[in-house]
Coordinates of N, CA and C in Angstrom, one line a residue:
M1 N -13.4 -10.9 -9.4 CA -12.8 -10.8 -8.1 C -14.2 -10.9 -7.4
S2 N -14.3 -9.7 -6.4 CA -15.4 -10.2 -6.2 C -16.4 -9.3 -5.9
E3 N -16.5 -8.2 -6.7 CA -17.9 -7.7 -7.4 C -18.8 -8.9 -8.0
R4 N -18.2 -10.0 -8.4 CA -18.9 -10.7 -8.8 C -20.2 -11.3 -8.2
W5 N -19.5 -11.7 -6.5 CA -19.9 -12.1 -5.8 C -20.5 -11.7 -5.2
L6 N -20.0 -10.3 -5.2 CA -20.8 -9.2 -4.3 C -22.4 -9.2 -5.1
Q7 N -22.4 -8.7 -7.1 CA -23.6 -8.8 -7.5 C -24.7 -9.6 -7.1
E8 N -24.2 -11.1 -6.5 CA -25.5 -11.9 -6.5 C -25.7 -12.1 -4.8
I9 N -25.2 -11.6 -4.5 CA -26.1 -10.7 -2.7 C -27.2 -9.5 -3.4
Q10 N -26.3 -8.7 -4.3 CA -26.9 -7.5 -4.2 C -28.7 -8.0 -5.2
S11 N -28.4 -8.9 -6.1 CA -29.7 -9.5 -6.6 C -30.8 -9.4 -5.7
I12 N -30.7 -10.1 -4.2 CA -31.6 -10.3 -3.6 C -32.3 -9.3 -3.2
D13 N -33.8 -9.3 -3.3 CA -34.8 -8.2 -3.0 C -35.1 -7.8 -1.1
G14 N -34.7 -7.0 -1.6 CA -34.5 -6.6 -0.1 C -33.1 -6.6 0.5
V15 N -32.6 -6.1 0.1 CA -30.1 -6.2 0.1 C -30.2 -4.9 -0.4
E16 N -29.9 -3.6 0.8 CA -29.3 -2.8 0.8 C -27.9 -3.1 -0.5
G17 N -27.1 -3.2 0.4 CA -25.8 -4.0 0.1 C -24.9 -4.3 0.5
S18 N -23.5 -4.7 0.3 CA -22.6 -5.8 1.2 C -21.5 -5.4 1.3
V19 N -20.1 -5.8 1.7 CA -19.1 -4.5 2.2 C -17.7 -6.1 2.5
I20 N -17.6 -5.7 2.5 CA -16.2 -6.6 3.1 C -15.3 -6.2 4.1
F21 N -15.1 -6.0 4.8 CA -14.1 -5.5 5.8 C -12.6 -6.5 5.9
S22 N -11.6 -6.3 5.8 CA -9.9 -6.7 6.6 C -10.5 -7.1 8.0
N23 N -9.6 -7.5 8.3 CA -9.7 -8.3 10.0 C -8.8 -6.5 10.6
R24 N -8.7 -5.9 9.8 CA -7.7 -4.4 10.2 C -8.8 -3.0 10.6
G25 N -10.0 -3.4 9.9 CA -11.7 -3.0 9.8 C -11.2 -2.0 8.6
E26 N -10.7 -2.5 7.3 CA -10.4 -1.6 6.4 C -11.9 -2.1 5.4
I27 N -11.9 -1.7 4.6 CA -13.0 -1.9 3.4 C -12.5 -2.5 2.4
I28 N -12.4 -3.6 1.9 CA -12.1 -4.4 0.7 C -12.0 -4.2 -0.4
D29 N -14.2 -4.3 -0.2 CA -14.7 -4.4 -1.7 C -16.7 -4.0 -1.0
Y30 N -17.3 -3.0 -2.1 CA -18.6 -3.0 -1.3 C -19.4 -2.6 -2.7
I31 N -20.7 -3.1 -2.7 CA -21.9 -2.9 -3.5 C -23.3 -2.6 -2.8
G32 N -23.5 -0.7 -3.5 CA -25.1 -0.5 -3.5 C -25.2 0.4 -1.9
L33 N -23.8 0.3 -1.0 CA -23.9 1.1 -0.3 C -23.5 2.9 -0.6
E34 N -23.8 3.6 0.2 CA -22.8 4.9 0.2 C -22.5 4.9 1.7
I35 N -21.4 4.6 1.0 CA -20.1 4.1 1.8 C -19.3 5.2 2.7
H36 N -19.9 6.3 4.1 CA -19.4 6.3 4.7 C -18.1 6.3 5.9
S37 N -17.0 6.3 5.3 CA -16.6 6.3 6.2 C -16.4 6.0 7.8
E38 N -16.5 7.4 8.5 CA -16.8 6.7 9.7 C -17.8 5.8 10.3
S39 N -18.7 5.9 9.7 CA -20.3 4.9 10.1 C -19.5 3.9 9.8
M40 N -18.9 3.8 8.5 CA -18.4 1.8 8.0 C -17.5 1.6 8.4
K41 N -16.3 2.6 9.0 CA -15.0 2.3 10.1 C -15.8 1.6 11.4
K42 N -16.7 2.5 12.0 CA -17.4 1.9 13.2 C -17.8 0.5 13.7
L43 N -18.7 0.5 12.4 CA -19.2 -0.6 12.2 C -18.0 -1.8 12.0
A44 N -17.5 -1.5 11.6 CA -16.3 -3.0 11.4 C -15.7 -3.0 13.0
V45 N -15.4 -1.8 13.3 CA -14.6 -1.8 14.7 C -15.1 -2.5 15.7
Y46 N -16.9 -2.5 15.5 CA -17.9 -3.0 16.5 C -17.5 -4.5 16.1
L47 N -17.6 -4.9 15.1 CA -17.9 -6.8 14.5 C -16.4 -6.7 15.0
L48 N -15.8 -6.3 14.6 CA -13.8 -7.2 15.0 C -13.5 -7.5 16.0
R49 N -14.2 -6.5 16.9 CA -14.6 -6.4 18.3 C -15.2 -7.7 19.3
L50 N -16.7 -7.5 18.7 CA -17.3 -9.0 18.6 C -16.2 -10.0 19.2
S51 N -16.2 -10.2 17.6 CA -15.8 -11.2 16.8 C -13.9 -12.0 18.1
G52 N -12.9 -10.8 18.1 CA -12.5 -10.5 18.7 C -12.4 -11.3 20.5
A53 N -13.6 -10.7 21.2 CA -13.5 -11.2 22.3 C -14.0 -12.6 22.4
Y54 N -14.6 -13.2 21.7 CA -14.9 -14.8 21.3 C -13.6 -15.0 21.1
V55 N -13.0 -14.9 20.1 CA -11.5 -15.5 19.8 C -10.7 -15.2 21.1
S56 N -11.0 -14.7 21.9 CA -9.8 -14.5 23.1 C -10.5 -15.5 24.4
K57 N -11.6 -16.0 23.7 CA -12.3 -17.0 24.8 C -11.9 -18.7 24.7
G58 N -11.8 -18.1 23.1 CA -11.3 -19.6 22.0 C -12.6 -20.5 21.8
Q59 N -13.2 -19.3 21.7 CA -14.4 -19.5 20.9 C -14.6 -19.1 19.2
R60 N -15.3 -19.3 18.3 CA -15.7 -19.0 17.3 C -16.8 -18.8 16.9
I61 N -16.8 -17.5 16.3 CA -18.4 -17.1 15.7 C -18.5 -16.5 14.6
S62 N -19.5 -17.7 13.8 CA -19.3 -18.0 12.0 C -20.6 -16.1 11.4
E63 N -21.1 -16.5 12.8 CA -22.0 -15.1 11.7 C -22.8 -14.4 12.8
F64 N -23.6 -13.3 12.9 CA -23.2 -12.3 13.6 C -25.1 -11.7 12.6
E65 N -25.7 -11.6 13.5 CA -26.8 -10.6 13.0 C -27.8 -9.7 13.8
F66 N -27.5 -8.8 13.4 CA -28.8 -7.3 14.2 C -29.3 -6.2 14.0
Y67 N -29.3 -5.8 14.4 CA -30.1 -4.0 14.1 C -29.5 -3.1 14.6
W68 N -29.0 -2.5 13.1 CA -28.1 -0.8 13.8 C -28.3 0.1 12.6
V69 N -28.6 1.7 13.6 CA -29.1 2.5 12.5 C -30.0 2.0 11.8
N70 N -30.9 1.2 12.1 CA -32.2 1.7 11.2 C -32.5 0.2 10.3
K71 N -31.1 -0.5 10.3 CA -31.2 -1.9 9.3 C -30.8 -2.7 10.0
Y72 N -30.7 -3.9 9.1 CA -31.2 -5.2 9.6 C -29.4 -6.3 9.1
I73 N -28.6 -6.2 9.8 CA -27.2 -6.4 9.4 C -27.0 -8.4 9.7
I74 N -26.2 -9.1 8.3 CA -26.0 -10.2 8.5 C -24.8 -9.5 8.5
C75 N -23.4 -10.8 9.3 CA -22.5 -10.9 8.8 C -21.5 -12.2 8.6
K76 N -21.0 -12.3 8.4 CA -20.6 -13.9 8.2 C -18.6 -13.2 8.6
N77 N -18.4 -14.2 9.3 CA -16.9 -13.7 9.8 C -16.1 -15.3 9.5
T78 N -15.0 -14.6 8.9 CA -13.8 -15.6 8.4 C -12.5 -15.4 9.1
D79 N -12.0 -15.8 8.9 CA -10.7 -16.0 9.5 C -9.5 -14.5 9.3
Q80 N -10.0 -14.3 7.6 CA -9.2 -13.5 7.3 C -10.4 -12.4 7.1
F81 N -11.6 -12.0 6.8 CA -12.2 -11.2 6.6 C -13.6 -11.3 7.1
L82 N -14.6 -10.2 7.3 CA -16.2 -10.2 7.3 C -17.1 -9.8 6.4
L83 N -17.7 -10.2 5.8 CA -18.7 -10.2 4.9 C -20.0 -10.0 5.3
V84 N -20.7 -8.9 5.7 CA -21.0 -8.0 6.0 C -22.9 -7.3 5.1
T85 N -23.7 -8.0 5.5 CA -24.7 -7.3 4.7 C -25.9 -6.8 5.0
I86 N -26.1 -5.3 4.9 CA -27.1 -4.4 5.5 C -28.4 -4.7 4.3
C87 N -29.9 -5.4 4.9 CA -31.0 -5.2 4.7 C -31.7 -3.8 5.4
K88 N -33.0 -4.6 4.3 CA -34.0 -2.9 5.1 C -35.0 -4.4 5.6
S89 N -35.0 -5.4 5.9 CA -36.0 -6.1 6.7 C -35.1 -7.7 6.9
P90 N -35.6 -8.2 8.0 CA -35.1 -9.1 8.3 C -35.8 -10.9 7.5
K91 N -36.9 -10.7 6.3 CA -37.9 -11.4 6.1 C -37.0 -12.1 4.8
V92 N -35.7 -11.6 4.5 CA -35.0 -12.3 3.6 C -33.5 -12.9 4.0
Y93 N -33.6 -13.5 5.2 CA -32.5 -13.6 6.0 C -32.4 -15.3 5.2
S94 N -33.3 -15.9 5.2 CA -33.6 -17.1 5.0 C -32.4 -17.3 4.1
L95 N -32.7 -17.2 2.8 CA -32.8 -17.3 1.0 C -30.9 -16.0 1.3
L96 N -31.5 -14.9 1.9 CA -29.7 -14.6 2.0 C -28.9 -15.5 2.4
R97 N -28.9 -16.1 3.8 CA -28.4 -16.9 4.3 C -27.3 -17.9 3.4
I98 N -28.3 -18.7 2.4 CA -28.0 -20.0 1.9 C -26.9 -19.3 0.5
T99 N -27.1 -17.8 0.1 CA -26.5 -16.9 -0.6 C -25.1 -16.6 -0.2
L100 N -25.4 -16.4 1.3 CA -23.7 -15.7 1.7 C -22.9 -17.4 1.1
N101 N -23.5 -18.0 1.7 CA -22.7 -19.4 2.1 C -22.1 -19.4 0.8
V102 N -23.0 -19.4 -0.3 CA -22.0 -20.0 -1.5 C -21.1 -19.1 -1.9
V103 N -21.3 -17.7 -1.4 CA -21.0 -16.7 -1.9 C -19.6 -17.0 -1.2
L104 N -19.3 -16.6 0.4 CA -18.3 -17.1 1.0 C -17.3 -18.6 0.6
A105 N -17.5 -19.7 0.2 CA -16.9 -20.5 0.3 C -16.7 -20.6 -1.7
N106 N -17.2 -19.5 -2.2 CA -16.0 -18.8 -3.3 C -15.2 -17.6 -3.7
L107 N -15.3 -16.8 -2.5 CA -14.4 -15.9 -2.2 C -13.4 -16.9 -1.5
L108 N -13.9 -18.0 -0.2 CA -12.4 -18.6 -0.3 C -11.7 -19.5 -0.8
E109 N -12.8 -19.8 -2.2 CA -11.4 -20.4 -2.9 C -10.7 -19.9 -4.1
D110 N -11.1 -18.1 -4.3 CA -10.9 -17.7 -4.9 C -9.0 -17.4 -4.4
K111 N -8.3 -17.7 -5.3 CA -6.8 -17.4 -5.1 C -6.0 -16.1 -4.6
K112 N -6.9 -15.3 -6.5 CA -6.0 -13.7 -5.8 C -7.6 -13.3 -5.1
F113 N -8.4 -13.3 -5.0 CA -8.9 -12.6 -3.6 C -7.9 -13.2 -2.5
M114 N -7.9 -14.1 -2.0 CA -7.4 -15.0 -0.5 C -6.1 -13.9 -0.8
K115 N -4.9 -14.3 -1.9 CA -4.0 -13.4 -1.4 C -3.9 -11.9 -1.5
D116 N -4.9 -11.4 -2.1 CA -5.0 -9.9 -1.6 C -5.0 -9.7 -0.3
I117 N -6.2 -10.6 0.3 CA -6.9 -10.2 1.9 C -5.9 -10.6 2.5
K118 N -5.0 -12.2 2.5 CA -3.9 -12.6 3.0 C -2.7 -11.2 4.3
S119 N -2.6 -9.9 2.6 CA -1.5 -9.1 3.2 C -2.3 -7.7 4.2
S120 N -3.8 -8.2 4.4 CA -4.0 -7.1 5.4 C -4.5 -7.7 6.9
V121 N -3.7 -9.1 6.8 CA -5.0 -9.5 8.3 C -4.0 -9.7 8.9
S122 N -4.8 -9.8 10.0 CA -4.1 -9.1 11.8 C -4.9 -10.0 13.4
D123 N -4.8 -10.0 13.5 CA -5.4 -11.3 15.0 C -6.6 -10.4 15.3
K124 N -7.2 -10.3 15.5 CA -8.8 -10.1 15.7 C -8.7 -9.7 17.9
T125 N -7.9 -10.0 18.0 CA -8.0 -9.7 19.4 C -7.1 -8.1 19.6
L126 N -6.8 -7.6 18.8 CA -6.1 -6.3 18.7 C -7.3 -5.5 19.3
F127 N -8.4 -5.6 19.1 CA -9.7 -4.4 18.7 C -9.9 -4.2 20.2
L128 N -9.6 -5.4 20.6 CA -10.0 -5.6 21.8 C -8.9 -4.1 23.2
K129 N -7.9 -4.3 22.3 CA -6.6 -3.0 23.1 C -7.4 -1.7 23.2
R130 N -8.1 -1.3 21.8 CA -8.3 -0.4 21.4 C -9.5 0.6 22.8
G131 N -9.2 1.3 23.3 CA -10.7 2.3 23.5 C -11.1 2.2 24.7
E132 N -11.7 1.9 25.3 CA -12.3 1.9 25.9 C -13.9 0.7 25.7
F133 N -14.8 0.0 26.5 CA -16.2 -1.3 25.8 C -17.0 -0.3 25.9
D134 N -18.4 -0.4 25.7 CA -19.5 0.4 25.6 C -20.3 -0.7 26.0
E135 N -21.0 -0.5 27.1 CA -22.2 -1.3 28.0 C -22.3 -2.7 26.9
T136 N -22.7 -2.8 26.0 CA -23.2 -4.1 25.4 C -22.3 -4.7 25.3
E137 N -21.5 -4.1 24.1 CA -19.5 -4.7 24.6 C -19.6 -5.9 26.6
T138 N -19.0 -4.8 27.3 CA -19.1 -5.5 28.3 C -20.2 -6.8 28.8
Q139 N -20.7 -6.6 28.5 CA -22.1 -7.6 28.2 C -21.8 -8.7 28.2
I140 N -21.3 -8.4 26.4 CA -21.3 -9.8 25.4 C -19.7 -10.6 26.7
I141 N -19.2 -9.7 27.0 CA -17.5 -10.3 27.2 C -17.9 -10.8 28.7
Q142 N -18.9 -10.6 29.3 CA -19.2 -11.1 30.9 C -19.8 -12.1 30.6
K143 N -20.9 -12.0 29.8 CA -21.1 -13.7 29.2 C -20.9 -14.9 28.6
L144 N -19.2 -14.7 28.3 CA -18.4 -15.2 27.7 C -17.4 -16.1 29.0
Q145 N -17.3 -15.1 29.8 CA -16.9 -15.3 31.0 C -17.0 -17.1 31.7

């Protein structure tokens, strides 16, 4: 299912690993990473809250790029899931973007994968209602207003 496509991403030099999160913050699949449930859960919640902030304002963001815990992160955002790739350096971004677009298109066309994903889809704005916002999240939300 998604293993083949994650392997395509993993084959790019400089990529440490990739993970697919559901809209509930659950790990669907991953490759090349030591998954520490707590840190990955924090990353998923952070990304879903950012996405939820845009959704609540009627906007859509399809890609995130940022530096997190000494790693470079690029995230492709869909209505059903997040495709997150962790890199050693941003120098691989141009080739990685092309590969991510191909992988994303293939995952969205994969009927079995999408059937499994649909069982864990939820509204991203639910993550905005959980807990307090940190300073960065507050600044982003203020820029959207």
